JSON list of C-alpha atoms in Angstrom, two decimals:
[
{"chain": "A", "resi": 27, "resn": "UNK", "atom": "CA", "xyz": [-0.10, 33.85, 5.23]},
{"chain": "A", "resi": 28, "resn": "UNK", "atom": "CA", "xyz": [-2.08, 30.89, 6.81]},
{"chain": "A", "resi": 29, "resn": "UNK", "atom": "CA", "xyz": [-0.38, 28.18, 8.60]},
{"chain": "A", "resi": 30, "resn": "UNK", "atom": "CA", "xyz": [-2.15, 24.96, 9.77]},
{"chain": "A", "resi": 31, "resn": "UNK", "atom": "CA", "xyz": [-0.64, 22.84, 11.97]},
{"chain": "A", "resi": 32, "resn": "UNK", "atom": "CA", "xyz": [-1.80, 19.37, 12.35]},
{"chain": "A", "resi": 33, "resn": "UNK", "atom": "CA", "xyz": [-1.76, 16.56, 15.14]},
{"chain": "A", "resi": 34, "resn": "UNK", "atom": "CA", "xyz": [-1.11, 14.07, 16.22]},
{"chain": "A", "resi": 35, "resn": "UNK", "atom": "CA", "xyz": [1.53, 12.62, 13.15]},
{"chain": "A", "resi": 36, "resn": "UNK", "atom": "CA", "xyz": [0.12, 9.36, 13.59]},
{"chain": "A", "resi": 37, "resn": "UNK", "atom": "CA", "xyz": [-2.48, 7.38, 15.51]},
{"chain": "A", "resi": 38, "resn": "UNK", "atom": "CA", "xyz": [-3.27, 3.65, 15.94]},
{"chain": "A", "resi": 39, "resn": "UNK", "atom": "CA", "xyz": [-6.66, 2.55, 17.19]},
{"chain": "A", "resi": 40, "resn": "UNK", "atom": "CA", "xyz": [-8.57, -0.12, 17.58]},
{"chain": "A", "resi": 41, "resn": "UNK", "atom": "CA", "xyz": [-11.30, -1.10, 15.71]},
{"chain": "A", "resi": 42, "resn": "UNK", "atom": "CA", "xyz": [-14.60, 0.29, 17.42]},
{"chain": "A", "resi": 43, "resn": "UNK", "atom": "CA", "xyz": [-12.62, 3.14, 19.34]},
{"chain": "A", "resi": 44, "resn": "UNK", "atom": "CA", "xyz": [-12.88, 6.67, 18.53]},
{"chain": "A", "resi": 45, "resn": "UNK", "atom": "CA", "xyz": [-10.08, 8.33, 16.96]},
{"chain": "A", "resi": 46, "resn": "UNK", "atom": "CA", "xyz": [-9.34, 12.11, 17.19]},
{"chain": "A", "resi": 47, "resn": "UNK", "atom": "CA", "xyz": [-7.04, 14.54, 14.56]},
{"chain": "A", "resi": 48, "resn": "UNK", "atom": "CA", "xyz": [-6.75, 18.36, 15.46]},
{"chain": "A", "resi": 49, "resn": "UNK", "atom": "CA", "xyz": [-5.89, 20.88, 13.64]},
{"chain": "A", "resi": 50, "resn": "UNK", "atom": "CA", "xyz": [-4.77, 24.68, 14.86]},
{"chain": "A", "resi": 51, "resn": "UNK", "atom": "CA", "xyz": [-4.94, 27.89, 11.78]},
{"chain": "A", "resi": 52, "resn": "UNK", "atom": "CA", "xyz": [-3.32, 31.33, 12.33]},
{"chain": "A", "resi": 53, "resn": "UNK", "atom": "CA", "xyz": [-5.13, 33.37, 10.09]},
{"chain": "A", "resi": 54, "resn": "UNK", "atom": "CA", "xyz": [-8.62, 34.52, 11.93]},
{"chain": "A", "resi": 55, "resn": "UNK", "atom": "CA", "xyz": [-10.29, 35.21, 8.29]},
{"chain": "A", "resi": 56, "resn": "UNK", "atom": "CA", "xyz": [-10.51, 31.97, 7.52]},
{"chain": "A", "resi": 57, "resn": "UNK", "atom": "CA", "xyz": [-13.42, 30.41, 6.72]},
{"chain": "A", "resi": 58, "resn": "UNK", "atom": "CA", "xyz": [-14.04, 27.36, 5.60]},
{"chain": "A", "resi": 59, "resn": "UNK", "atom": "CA", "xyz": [-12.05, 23.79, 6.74]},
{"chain": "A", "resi": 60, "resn": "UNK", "atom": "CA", "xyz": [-12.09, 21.04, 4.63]},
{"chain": "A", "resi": 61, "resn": "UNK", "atom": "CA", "xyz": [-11.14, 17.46, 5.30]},
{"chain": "A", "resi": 62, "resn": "UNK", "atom": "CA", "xyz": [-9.75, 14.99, 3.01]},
{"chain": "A", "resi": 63, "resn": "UNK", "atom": "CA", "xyz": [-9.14, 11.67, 3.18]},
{"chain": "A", "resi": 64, "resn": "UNK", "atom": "CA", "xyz": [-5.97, 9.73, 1.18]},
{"chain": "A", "resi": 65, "resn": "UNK", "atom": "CA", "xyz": [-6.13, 6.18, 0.86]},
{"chain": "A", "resi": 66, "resn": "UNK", "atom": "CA", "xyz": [-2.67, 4.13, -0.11]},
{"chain": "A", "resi": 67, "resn": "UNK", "atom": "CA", "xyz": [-1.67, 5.12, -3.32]},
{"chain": "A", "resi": 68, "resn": "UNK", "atom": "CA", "xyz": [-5.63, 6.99, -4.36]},
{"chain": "A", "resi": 69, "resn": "UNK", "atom": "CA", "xyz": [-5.79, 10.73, -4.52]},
{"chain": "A", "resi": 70, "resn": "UNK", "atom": "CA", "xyz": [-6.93, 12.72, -1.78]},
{"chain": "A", "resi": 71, "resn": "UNK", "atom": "CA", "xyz": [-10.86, 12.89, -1.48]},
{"chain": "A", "resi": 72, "resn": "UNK", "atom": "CA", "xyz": [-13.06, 15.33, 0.53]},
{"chain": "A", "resi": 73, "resn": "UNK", "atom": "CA", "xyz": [-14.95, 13.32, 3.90]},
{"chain": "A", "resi": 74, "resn": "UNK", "atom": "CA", "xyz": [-16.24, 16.42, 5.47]},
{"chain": "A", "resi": 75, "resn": "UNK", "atom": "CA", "xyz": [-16.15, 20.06, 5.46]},
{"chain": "A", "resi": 76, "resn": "UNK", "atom": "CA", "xyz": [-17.27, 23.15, 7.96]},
{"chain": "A", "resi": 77, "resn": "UNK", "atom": "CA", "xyz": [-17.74, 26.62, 7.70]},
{"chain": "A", "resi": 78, "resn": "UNK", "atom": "CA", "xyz": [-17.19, 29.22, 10.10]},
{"chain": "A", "resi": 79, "resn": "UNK", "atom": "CA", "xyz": [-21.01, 29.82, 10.59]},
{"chain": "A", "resi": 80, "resn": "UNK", "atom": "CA", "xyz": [-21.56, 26.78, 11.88]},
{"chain": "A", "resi": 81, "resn": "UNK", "atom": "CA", "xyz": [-19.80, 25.22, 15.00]},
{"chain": "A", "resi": 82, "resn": "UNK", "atom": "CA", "xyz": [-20.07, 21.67, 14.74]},
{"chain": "A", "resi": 83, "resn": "UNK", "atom": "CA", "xyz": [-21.28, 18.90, 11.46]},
{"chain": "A", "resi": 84, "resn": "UNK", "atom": "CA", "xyz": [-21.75, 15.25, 11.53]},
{"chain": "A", "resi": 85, "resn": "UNK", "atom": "CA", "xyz": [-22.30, 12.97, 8.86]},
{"chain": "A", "resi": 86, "resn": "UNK", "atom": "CA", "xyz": [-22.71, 9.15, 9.78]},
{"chain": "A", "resi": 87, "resn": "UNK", "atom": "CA", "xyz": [-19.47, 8.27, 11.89]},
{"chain": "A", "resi": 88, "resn": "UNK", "atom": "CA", "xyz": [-17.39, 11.48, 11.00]},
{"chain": "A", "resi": 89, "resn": "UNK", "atom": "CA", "xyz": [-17.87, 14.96, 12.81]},
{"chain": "A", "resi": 90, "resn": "UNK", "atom": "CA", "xyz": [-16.34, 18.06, 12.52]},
{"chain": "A", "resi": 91, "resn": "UNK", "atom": "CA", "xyz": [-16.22, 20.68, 15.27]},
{"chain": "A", "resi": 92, "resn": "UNK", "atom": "CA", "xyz": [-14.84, 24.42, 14.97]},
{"chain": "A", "resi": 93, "resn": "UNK", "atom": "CA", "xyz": [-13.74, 26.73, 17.91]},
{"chain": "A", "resi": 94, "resn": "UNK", "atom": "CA", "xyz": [-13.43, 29.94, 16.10]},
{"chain": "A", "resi": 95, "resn": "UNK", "atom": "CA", "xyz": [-12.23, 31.90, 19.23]},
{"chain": "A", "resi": 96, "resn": "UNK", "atom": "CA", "xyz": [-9.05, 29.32, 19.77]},
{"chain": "A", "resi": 97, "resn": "UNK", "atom": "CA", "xyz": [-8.34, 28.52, 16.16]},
{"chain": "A", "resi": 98, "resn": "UNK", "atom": "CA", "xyz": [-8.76, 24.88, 15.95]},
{"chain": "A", "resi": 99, "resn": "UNK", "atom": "CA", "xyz": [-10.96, 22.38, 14.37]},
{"chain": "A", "resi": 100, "resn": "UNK", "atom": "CA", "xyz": [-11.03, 18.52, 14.82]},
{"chain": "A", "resi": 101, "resn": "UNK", "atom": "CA", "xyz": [-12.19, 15.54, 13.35]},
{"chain": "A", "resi": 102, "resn": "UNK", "atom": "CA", "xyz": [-13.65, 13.26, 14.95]},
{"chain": "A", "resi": 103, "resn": "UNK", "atom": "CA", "xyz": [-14.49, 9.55, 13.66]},
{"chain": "A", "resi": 104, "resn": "UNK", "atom": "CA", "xyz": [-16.79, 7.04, 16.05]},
{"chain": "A", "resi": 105, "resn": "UNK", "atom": "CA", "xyz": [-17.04, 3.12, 15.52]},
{"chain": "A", "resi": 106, "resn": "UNK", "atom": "CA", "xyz": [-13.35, 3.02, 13.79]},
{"chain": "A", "resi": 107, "resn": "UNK", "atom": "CA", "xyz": [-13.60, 0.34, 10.78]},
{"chain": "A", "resi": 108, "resn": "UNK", "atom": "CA", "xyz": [-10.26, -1.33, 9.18]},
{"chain": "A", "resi": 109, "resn": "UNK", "atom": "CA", "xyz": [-11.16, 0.51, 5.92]},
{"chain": "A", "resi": 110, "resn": "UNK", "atom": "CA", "xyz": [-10.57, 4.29, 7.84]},
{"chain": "A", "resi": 111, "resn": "UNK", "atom": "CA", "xyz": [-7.29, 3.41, 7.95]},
{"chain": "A", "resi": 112, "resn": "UNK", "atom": "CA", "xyz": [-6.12, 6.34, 5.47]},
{"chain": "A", "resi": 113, "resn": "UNK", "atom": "CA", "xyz": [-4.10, 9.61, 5.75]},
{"chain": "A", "resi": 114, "resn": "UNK", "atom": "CA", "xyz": [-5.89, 12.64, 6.67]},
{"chain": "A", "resi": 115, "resn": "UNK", "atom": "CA", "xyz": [-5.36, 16.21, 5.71]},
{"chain": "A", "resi": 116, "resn": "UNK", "atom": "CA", "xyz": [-7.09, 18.83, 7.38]},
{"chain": "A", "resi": 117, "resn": "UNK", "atom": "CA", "xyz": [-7.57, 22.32, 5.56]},
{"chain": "A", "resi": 118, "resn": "UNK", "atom": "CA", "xyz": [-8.17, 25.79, 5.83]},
{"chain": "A", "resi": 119, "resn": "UNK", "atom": "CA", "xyz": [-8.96, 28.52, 3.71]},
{"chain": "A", "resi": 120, "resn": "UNK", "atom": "CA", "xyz": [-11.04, 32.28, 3.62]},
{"chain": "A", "resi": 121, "resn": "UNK", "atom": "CA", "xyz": [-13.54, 33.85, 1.34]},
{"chain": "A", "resi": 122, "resn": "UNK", "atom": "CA", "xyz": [-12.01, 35.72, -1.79]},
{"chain": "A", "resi": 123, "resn": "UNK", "atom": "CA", "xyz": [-8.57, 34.76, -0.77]},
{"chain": "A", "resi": 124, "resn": "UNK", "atom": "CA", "xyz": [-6.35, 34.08, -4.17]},
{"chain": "A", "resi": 125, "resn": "UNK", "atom": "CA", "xyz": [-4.99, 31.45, -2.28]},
{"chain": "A", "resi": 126, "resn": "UNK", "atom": "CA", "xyz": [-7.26, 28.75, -1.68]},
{"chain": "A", "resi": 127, "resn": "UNK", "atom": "CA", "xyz": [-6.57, 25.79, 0.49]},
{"chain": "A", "resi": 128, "resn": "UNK", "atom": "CA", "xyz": [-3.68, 25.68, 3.02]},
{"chain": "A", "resi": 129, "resn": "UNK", "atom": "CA", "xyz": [-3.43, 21.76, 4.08]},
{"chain": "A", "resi": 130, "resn": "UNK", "atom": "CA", "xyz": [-1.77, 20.63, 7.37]},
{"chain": "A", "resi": 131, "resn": "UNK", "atom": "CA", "xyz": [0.77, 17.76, 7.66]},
{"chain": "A", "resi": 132, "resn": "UNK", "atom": "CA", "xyz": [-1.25, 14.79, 7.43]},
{"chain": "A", "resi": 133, "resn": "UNK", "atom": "CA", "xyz": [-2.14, 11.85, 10.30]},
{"chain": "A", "resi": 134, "resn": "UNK", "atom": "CA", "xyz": [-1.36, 8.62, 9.38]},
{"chain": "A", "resi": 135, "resn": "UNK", "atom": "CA", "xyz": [-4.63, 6.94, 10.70]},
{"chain": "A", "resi": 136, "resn": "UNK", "atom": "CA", "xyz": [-4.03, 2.82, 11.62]},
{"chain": "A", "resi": 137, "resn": "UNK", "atom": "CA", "xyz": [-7.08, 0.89, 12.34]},
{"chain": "A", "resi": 138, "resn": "UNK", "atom": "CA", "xyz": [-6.13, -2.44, 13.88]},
{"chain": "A", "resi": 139, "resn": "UNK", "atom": "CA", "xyz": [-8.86, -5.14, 13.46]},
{"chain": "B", "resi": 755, "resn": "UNK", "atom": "CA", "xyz": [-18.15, 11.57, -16.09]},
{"chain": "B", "resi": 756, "resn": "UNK", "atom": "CA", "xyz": [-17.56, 14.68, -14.72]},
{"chain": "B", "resi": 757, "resn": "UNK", "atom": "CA", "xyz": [-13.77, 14.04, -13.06]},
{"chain": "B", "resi": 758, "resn": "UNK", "atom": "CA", "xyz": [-10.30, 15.28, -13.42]},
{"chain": "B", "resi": 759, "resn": "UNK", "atom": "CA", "xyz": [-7.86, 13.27, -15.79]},
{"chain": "B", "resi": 760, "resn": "UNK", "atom": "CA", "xyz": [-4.21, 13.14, -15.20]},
{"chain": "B", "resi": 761, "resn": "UNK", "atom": "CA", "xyz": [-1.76, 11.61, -17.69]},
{"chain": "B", "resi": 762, "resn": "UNK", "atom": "CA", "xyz": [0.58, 9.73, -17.70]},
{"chain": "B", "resi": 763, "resn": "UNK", "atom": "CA", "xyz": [-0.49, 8.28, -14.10]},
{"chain": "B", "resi": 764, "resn": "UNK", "atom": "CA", "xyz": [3.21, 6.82, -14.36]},
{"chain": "B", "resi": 765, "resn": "UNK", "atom": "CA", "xyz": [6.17, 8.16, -15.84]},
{"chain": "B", "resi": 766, "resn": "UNK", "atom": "CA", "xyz": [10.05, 6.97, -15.22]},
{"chain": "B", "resi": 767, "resn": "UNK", "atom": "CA", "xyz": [12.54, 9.10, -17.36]},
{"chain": "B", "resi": 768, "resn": "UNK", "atom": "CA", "xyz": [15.88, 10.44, -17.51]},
{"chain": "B", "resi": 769, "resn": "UNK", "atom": "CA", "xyz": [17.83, 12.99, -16.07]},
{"chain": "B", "resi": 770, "resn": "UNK", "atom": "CA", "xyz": [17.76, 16.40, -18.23]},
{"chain": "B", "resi": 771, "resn": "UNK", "atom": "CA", "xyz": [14.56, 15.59, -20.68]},
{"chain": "B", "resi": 772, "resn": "UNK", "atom": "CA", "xyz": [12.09, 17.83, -21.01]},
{"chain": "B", "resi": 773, "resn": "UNK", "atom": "CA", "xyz": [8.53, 16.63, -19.39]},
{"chain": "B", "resi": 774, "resn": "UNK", "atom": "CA", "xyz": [4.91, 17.90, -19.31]},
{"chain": "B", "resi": 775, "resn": "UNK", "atom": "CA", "xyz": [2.37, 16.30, -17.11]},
{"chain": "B", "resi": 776, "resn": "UNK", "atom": "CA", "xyz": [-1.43, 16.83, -18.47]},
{"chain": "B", "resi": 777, "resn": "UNK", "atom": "CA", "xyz": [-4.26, 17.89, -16.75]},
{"chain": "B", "resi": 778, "resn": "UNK", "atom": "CA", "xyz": [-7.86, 18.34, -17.66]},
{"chain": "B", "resi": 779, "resn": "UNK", "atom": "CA", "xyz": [-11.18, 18.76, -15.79]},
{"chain": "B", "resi": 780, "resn": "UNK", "atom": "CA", "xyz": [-14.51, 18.28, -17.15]},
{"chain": "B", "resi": 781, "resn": "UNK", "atom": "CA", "xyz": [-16.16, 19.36, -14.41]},
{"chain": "B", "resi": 782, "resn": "UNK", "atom": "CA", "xyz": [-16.28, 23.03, -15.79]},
{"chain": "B", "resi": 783, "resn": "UNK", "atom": "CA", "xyz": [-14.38, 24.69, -12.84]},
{"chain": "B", "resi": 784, "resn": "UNK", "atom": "CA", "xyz": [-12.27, 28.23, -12.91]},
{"chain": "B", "resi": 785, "resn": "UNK", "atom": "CA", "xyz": [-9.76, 27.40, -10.63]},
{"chain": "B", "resi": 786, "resn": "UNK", "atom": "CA", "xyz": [-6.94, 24.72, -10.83]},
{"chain": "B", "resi": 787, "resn": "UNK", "atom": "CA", "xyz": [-4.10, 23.64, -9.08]},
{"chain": "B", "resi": 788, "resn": "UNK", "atom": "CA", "xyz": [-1.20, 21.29, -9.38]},
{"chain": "B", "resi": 789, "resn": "UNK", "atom": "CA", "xyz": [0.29, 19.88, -5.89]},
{"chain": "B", "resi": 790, "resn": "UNK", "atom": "CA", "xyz": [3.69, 18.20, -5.20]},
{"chain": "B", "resi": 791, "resn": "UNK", "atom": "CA", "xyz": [3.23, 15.18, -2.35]},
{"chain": "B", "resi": 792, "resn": "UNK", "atom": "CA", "xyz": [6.17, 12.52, -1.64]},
{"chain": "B", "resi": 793, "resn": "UNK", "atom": "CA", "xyz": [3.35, 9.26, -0.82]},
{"chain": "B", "resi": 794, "resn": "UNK", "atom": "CA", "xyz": [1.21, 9.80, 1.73]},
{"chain": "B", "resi": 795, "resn": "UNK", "atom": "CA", "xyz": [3.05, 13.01, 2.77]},
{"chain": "B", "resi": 796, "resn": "UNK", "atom": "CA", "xyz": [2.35, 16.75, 3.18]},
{"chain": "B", "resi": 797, "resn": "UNK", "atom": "CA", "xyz": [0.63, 18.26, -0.18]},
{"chain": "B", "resi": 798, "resn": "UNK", "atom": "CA", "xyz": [3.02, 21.42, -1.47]},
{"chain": "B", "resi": 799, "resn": "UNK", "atom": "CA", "xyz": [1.01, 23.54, -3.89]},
{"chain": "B", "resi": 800, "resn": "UNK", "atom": "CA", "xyz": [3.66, 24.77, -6.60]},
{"chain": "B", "resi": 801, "resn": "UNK", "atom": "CA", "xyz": [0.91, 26.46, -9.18]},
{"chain": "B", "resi": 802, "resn": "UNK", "atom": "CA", "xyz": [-2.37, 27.75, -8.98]},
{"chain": "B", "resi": 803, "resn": "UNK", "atom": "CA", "xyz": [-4.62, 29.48, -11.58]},
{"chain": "B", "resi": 804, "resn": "UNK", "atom": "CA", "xyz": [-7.92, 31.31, -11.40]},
{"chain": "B", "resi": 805, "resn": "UNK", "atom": "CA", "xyz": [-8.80, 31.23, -14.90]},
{"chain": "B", "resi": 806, "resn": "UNK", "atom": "CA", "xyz": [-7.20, 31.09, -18.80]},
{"chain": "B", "resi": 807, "resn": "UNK", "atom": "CA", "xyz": [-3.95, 33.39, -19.24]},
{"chain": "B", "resi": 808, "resn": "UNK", "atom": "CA", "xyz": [-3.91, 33.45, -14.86]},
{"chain": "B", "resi": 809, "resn": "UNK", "atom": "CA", "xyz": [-1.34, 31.70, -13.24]},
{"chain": "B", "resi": 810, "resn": "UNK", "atom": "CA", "xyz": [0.78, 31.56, -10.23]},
{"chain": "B", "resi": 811, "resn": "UNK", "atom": "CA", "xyz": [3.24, 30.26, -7.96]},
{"chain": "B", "resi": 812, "resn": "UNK", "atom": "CA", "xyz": [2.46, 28.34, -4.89]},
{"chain": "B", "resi": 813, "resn": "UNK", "atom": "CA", "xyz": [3.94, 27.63, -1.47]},
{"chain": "B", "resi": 814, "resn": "UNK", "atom": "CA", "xyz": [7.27, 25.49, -2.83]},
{"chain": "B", "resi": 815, "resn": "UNK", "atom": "CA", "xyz": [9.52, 26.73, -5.23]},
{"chain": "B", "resi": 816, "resn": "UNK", "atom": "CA", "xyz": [9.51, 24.59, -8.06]},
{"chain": "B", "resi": 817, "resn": "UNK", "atom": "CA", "xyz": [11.38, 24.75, -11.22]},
{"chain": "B", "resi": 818, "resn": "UNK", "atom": "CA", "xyz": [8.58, 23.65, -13.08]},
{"chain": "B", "resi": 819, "resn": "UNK", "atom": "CA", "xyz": [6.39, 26.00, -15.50]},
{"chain": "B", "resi": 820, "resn": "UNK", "atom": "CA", "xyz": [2.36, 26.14, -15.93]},
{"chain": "B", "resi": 821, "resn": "UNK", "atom": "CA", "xyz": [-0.11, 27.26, -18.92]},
{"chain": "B", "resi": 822, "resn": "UNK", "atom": "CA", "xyz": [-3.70, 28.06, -19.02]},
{"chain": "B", "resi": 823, "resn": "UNK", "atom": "CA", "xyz": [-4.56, 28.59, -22.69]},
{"chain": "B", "resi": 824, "resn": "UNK", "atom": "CA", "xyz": [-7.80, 26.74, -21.95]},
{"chain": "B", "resi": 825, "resn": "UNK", "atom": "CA", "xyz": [-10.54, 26.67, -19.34]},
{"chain": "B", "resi": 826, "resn": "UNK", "atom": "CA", "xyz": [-10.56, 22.71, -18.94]},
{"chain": "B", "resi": 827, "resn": "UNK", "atom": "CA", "xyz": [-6.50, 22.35, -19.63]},
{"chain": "B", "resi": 828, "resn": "UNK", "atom": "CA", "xyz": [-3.27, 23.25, -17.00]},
{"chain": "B", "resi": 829, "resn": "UNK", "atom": "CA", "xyz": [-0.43, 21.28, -18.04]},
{"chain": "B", "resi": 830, "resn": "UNK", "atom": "CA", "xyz": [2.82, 21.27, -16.01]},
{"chain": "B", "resi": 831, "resn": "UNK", "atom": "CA", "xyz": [6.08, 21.11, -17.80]},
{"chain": "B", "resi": 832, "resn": "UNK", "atom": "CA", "xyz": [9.56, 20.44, -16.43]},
{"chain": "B", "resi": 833, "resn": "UNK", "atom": "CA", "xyz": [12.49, 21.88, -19.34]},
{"chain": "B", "resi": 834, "resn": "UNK", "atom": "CA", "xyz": [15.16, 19.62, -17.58]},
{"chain": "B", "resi": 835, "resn": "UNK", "atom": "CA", "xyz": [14.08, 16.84, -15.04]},
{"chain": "B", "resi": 836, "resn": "UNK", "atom": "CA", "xyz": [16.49, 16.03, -12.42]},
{"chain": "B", "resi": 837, "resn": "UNK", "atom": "CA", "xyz": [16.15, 13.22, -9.65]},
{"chain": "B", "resi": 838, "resn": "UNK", "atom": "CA", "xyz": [15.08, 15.77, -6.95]},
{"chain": "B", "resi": 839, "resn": "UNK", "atom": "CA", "xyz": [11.93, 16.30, -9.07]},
{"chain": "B", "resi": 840, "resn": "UNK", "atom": "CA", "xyz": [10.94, 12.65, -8.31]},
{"chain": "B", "resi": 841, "resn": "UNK", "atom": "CA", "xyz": [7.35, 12.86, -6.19]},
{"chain": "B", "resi": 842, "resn": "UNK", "atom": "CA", "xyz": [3.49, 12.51, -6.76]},
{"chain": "B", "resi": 843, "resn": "UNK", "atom": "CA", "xyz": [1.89, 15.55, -9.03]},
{"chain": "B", "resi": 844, "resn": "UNK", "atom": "CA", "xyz": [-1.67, 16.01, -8.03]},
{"chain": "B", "resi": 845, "resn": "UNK", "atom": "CA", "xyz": [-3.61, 18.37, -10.27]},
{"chain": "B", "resi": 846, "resn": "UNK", "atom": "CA", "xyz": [-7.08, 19.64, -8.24]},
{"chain": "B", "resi": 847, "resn": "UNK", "atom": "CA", "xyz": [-9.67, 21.59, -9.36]},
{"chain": "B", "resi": 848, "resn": "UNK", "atom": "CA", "xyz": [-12.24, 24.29, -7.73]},
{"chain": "B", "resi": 849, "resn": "UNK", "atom": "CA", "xyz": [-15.50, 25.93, -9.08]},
{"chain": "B", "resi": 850, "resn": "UNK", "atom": "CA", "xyz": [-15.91, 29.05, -6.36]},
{"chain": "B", "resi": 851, "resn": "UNK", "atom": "CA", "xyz": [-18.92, 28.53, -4.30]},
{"chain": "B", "resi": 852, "resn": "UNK", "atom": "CA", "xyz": [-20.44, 31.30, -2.32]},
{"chain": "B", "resi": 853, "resn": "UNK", "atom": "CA", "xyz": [-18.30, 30.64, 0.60]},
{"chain": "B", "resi": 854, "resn": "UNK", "atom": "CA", "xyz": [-16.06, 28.12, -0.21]},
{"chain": "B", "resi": 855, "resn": "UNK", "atom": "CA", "xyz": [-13.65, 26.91, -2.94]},
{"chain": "B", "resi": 856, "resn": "UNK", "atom": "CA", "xyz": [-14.20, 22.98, -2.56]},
{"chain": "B", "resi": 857, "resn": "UNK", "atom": "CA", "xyz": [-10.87, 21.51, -4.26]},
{"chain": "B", "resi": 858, "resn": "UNK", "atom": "CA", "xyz": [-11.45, 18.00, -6.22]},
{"chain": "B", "resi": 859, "resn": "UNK", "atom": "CA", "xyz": [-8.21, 16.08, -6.66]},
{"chain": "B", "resi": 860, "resn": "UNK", "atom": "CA", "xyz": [-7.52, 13.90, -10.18]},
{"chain": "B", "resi": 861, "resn": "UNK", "atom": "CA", "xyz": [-5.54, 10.67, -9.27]},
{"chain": "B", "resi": 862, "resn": "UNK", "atom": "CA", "xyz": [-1.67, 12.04, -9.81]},
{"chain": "B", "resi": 863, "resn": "UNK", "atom": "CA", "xyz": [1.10, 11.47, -11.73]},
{"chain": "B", "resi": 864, "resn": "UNK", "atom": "CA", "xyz": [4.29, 9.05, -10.14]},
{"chain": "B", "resi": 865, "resn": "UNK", "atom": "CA", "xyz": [7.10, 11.09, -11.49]},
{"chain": "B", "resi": 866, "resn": "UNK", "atom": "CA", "xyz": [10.43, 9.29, -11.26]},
{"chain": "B", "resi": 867, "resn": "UNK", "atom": "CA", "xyz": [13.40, 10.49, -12.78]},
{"chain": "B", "resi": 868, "resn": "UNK", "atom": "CA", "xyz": [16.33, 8.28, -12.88]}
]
């Protein structure tokens, strides 16, 4: 089955700096990565997503970028803002698959003002 | 408002009574799922259906059961609660896209059990 693996565990920026999560899969089908964003105690909401047509996305301060060949996607947020400060799951998942959405670990994201 | 509703968002109880956490979508989607996450920790899918009379086990073993006698419905019960079943129950819900199967989560269930 798919495996994502996550990194790093935790990150503290500060505000204005770029922060950086990357995520590895194992299962070459996949097709589709999803991010999600978990504020304290709110349920997990989608910021971003990618397919594997398309090798980079941006929307406003978040991008998402894709290297099919190694397996790895990352997110990348400019301009960091107090209010990113949030736990972020990256995602994986393939076309037709009965099982949807395998998450990584979660980054801990800290934006110090 | 389209959304998916989770009740009770808070529920202490316990140890050996029988539990079911409720779950409904409004959103008209096939696919639902319920997820086990200590705060702010990894998410542990323990049930997953693909439509009414479908379900199936996730990733974790869990000693909790599922239904889906209705498209908009996938309650989770627990026969016996014990304190190791204390987490976060997030219910999500998919409607398959072309290409992708976007998941939309409703805003969990605290379960702890005393």
């Amino acid at each position: 089955g798919e495996n994502v693996e996550q990194h790093p565990s935790t990150l503290s920026v500060q505000e204005g700096d770029s922060a950086v999560i990357k995520c590895t899969y194992s299962d070459s089908a996949s097709n589709y990565f999803p991010w999600y964003k978990q504020e304290l105690g709110k349920r997990p909401q989608l910021i971003i997503d990618i397919r594997s047509n398309v090798g980079e996305k941006k929307d406003q301060r978040i991008a998402v970028t894709l290297n099919k060949t190694a397996k790895h996607f990352s997110l990348h947020i400019t301009e960091t803002q107090p209010e990113d400060s949030a736990v972020y799951f990256c995602a994986a998942s393939k076309r037709a698959g009965r099982r949807a959405l395998t998450f990584g670990s979660g980054t801990r994201l800290q934006v110090q003002p | 408002e389209a959304d998916i509703y989770q009740t009770p968002r808070y529920l202490v109880i316990g140890t050996g009574k029988k539990i079911t956490l409720e779950c409904s979508q409004t959103m008209g989607h096939d696919k639902m799922y319920w997820y086990q996450q200590d705060p702010g920790m990894e998410l542990h899918l323990i049930h997953y259906s693909y439509g009414v009379n479908s379900t199936e086990k996730g990733d974790l073993s869990s000693e909790s059961t599922v239904s889906r006698i209705r498209t908009e419905h996938f309650p989770l019960t627990l026969e016996s609660a014990r304190p190791s079943h204390t987490s976060q129950y997030l219910c999500a819900s998919a409607r398959p896209g072309l290409e992708t199967d976007t998941q939309y989560f409703g805003p969990g269930t605290r379960l702890t059990v005393l």
